[in-house]
XYZ file of C-alpha atoms in Angstrom:
116
model
C 5.884 -16.047 -4.349
C 2.156 -15.697 -4.847
C 0.576 -13.282 -2.434
C -2.352 -13.997 -0.180
C -3.092 -10.310 0.329
C -4.683 -8.018 -2.202
C -2.685 -4.857 -2.804
C -4.830 -1.763 -3.264
C -2.924 0.972 -5.084
C -4.190 4.530 -4.704
C -1.376 6.396 -6.453
C -1.996 9.677 -8.289
C 1.042 9.654 -10.592
C -0.035 7.590 -13.607
C 3.504 6.632 -14.577
C 4.397 5.427 -11.093
C 1.060 3.622 -10.770
C 1.661 1.805 -14.080
C 5.235 0.908 -13.147
C 4.164 -0.418 -9.739
C 1.335 -2.401 -11.317
C 3.698 -3.989 -13.841
C 6.495 -4.734 -11.355
C 4.251 -6.125 -8.640
C 2.178 -8.187 -11.083
C 5.335 -9.767 -12.497
C 6.304 -10.678 -8.929
C 3.028 -12.569 -8.474
C 1.123 -9.972 -6.470
C -2.635 -9.631 -6.697
C -3.579 -5.990 -6.982
C -6.154 -3.441 -7.956
C -5.748 0.261 -8.641
C -8.423 2.668 -7.470
C -9.156 6.353 -7.279
C -10.943 6.445 -3.962
C -10.622 7.457 -0.358
C -8.972 4.591 1.573
C -11.733 4.803 4.170
C -14.547 4.455 1.616
C -16.674 1.398 2.563
C -16.902 0.581 -1.160
C -13.290 -0.648 -1.047
C -14.134 -3.252 1.577
C -16.928 -4.565 -0.648
C -14.874 -4.856 -3.851
C -11.440 -5.677 -2.406
C -11.548 -8.777 -0.222
C -9.435 -9.016 2.917
C -6.641 -9.362 3.690
C -5.545 -6.224 1.856
C -2.560 -3.904 1.954
C -2.854 -0.251 0.992
C -0.194 1.423 -1.160
C -1.048 5.115 -1.184
C 0.418 8.562 -1.661
C 0.936 9.907 1.844
C -0.274 13.324 0.671
C -3.616 11.764 -0.309
C -4.208 10.875 3.326
C -3.514 14.336 4.702
C -2.932 13.781 8.397
C -4.909 10.521 8.507
C -2.073 7.982 8.044
C -2.193 6.666 11.617
C -6.003 6.623 11.668
C -6.263 4.718 8.371
C -3.712 2.148 9.567
C -5.464 1.803 12.915
C -8.843 1.196 11.260
C -8.006 -2.522 10.910
C -9.366 -2.527 7.363
C -5.777 -2.857 6.176
C -3.189 -5.499 7.017
C -0.624 -2.804 6.336
C -0.192 0.639 4.812
C 2.727 1.566 2.572
C 2.734 5.346 2.254
C 4.634 6.857 -0.673
C 6.124 10.147 0.463
C 8.246 13.019 -0.774
C 11.946 12.332 -1.106
C 12.558 13.899 2.292
C 10.658 11.198 4.179
C 11.370 7.511 4.634
C 11.280 4.718 7.183
C 8.996 2.664 9.328
C 6.324 4.710 11.022
C 5.417 1.741 13.204
C 3.724 -1.552 12.463
C 1.728 -1.822 10.194
C 2.959 1.347 8.440
C 5.955 1.826 6.200
C 6.947 5.060 4.490
C 8.723 4.664 1.144
C 10.157 7.504 -0.924
C 8.459 8.048 -4.284
C 11.844 7.697 -5.975
C 12.383 4.303 -4.344
C 8.823 3.002 -4.742
C 9.555 0.252 -7.289
C 11.995 -1.486 -4.984
C 10.794 -0.153 -1.634
C 7.254 -1.498 -1.883
C 8.462 -5.014 -2.761
C 11.090 -4.910 0.008
C 8.499 -3.816 2.547
C 6.129 -6.609 1.535
C 8.924 -9.185 1.798
C 9.971 -7.868 5.233
C 6.399 -7.946 6.556
C 5.796 -11.461 5.233
C 9.048 -12.760 6.682
C 8.135 -11.293 10.064
C 4.752 -13.110 9.958
C 6.249 -16.449 8.911
């Protein structure tokens, strides 16, 4: 399925970022990788809406809820330590780093099915 949203990947681990880019691209996703703060207005200028953020939860500090509530993102998939996982409430999903390759795609499919 070709996506209508742009995925914005802000993932520090280069290997994981590359693997996510490859996997999601092969699945027809449109994406961009950035090294930026998710609240930087620059992102809104270069990454057209609708967009979904895939980000290391640690990068956000305690701002996960605030970033998701900003309405700049259709959804936020936060990659977290292996001790965390689950839905943190619409439009947020927490995926373990170790499960990121499958978890991100599963989250996208679940969100899209719910909107259909």
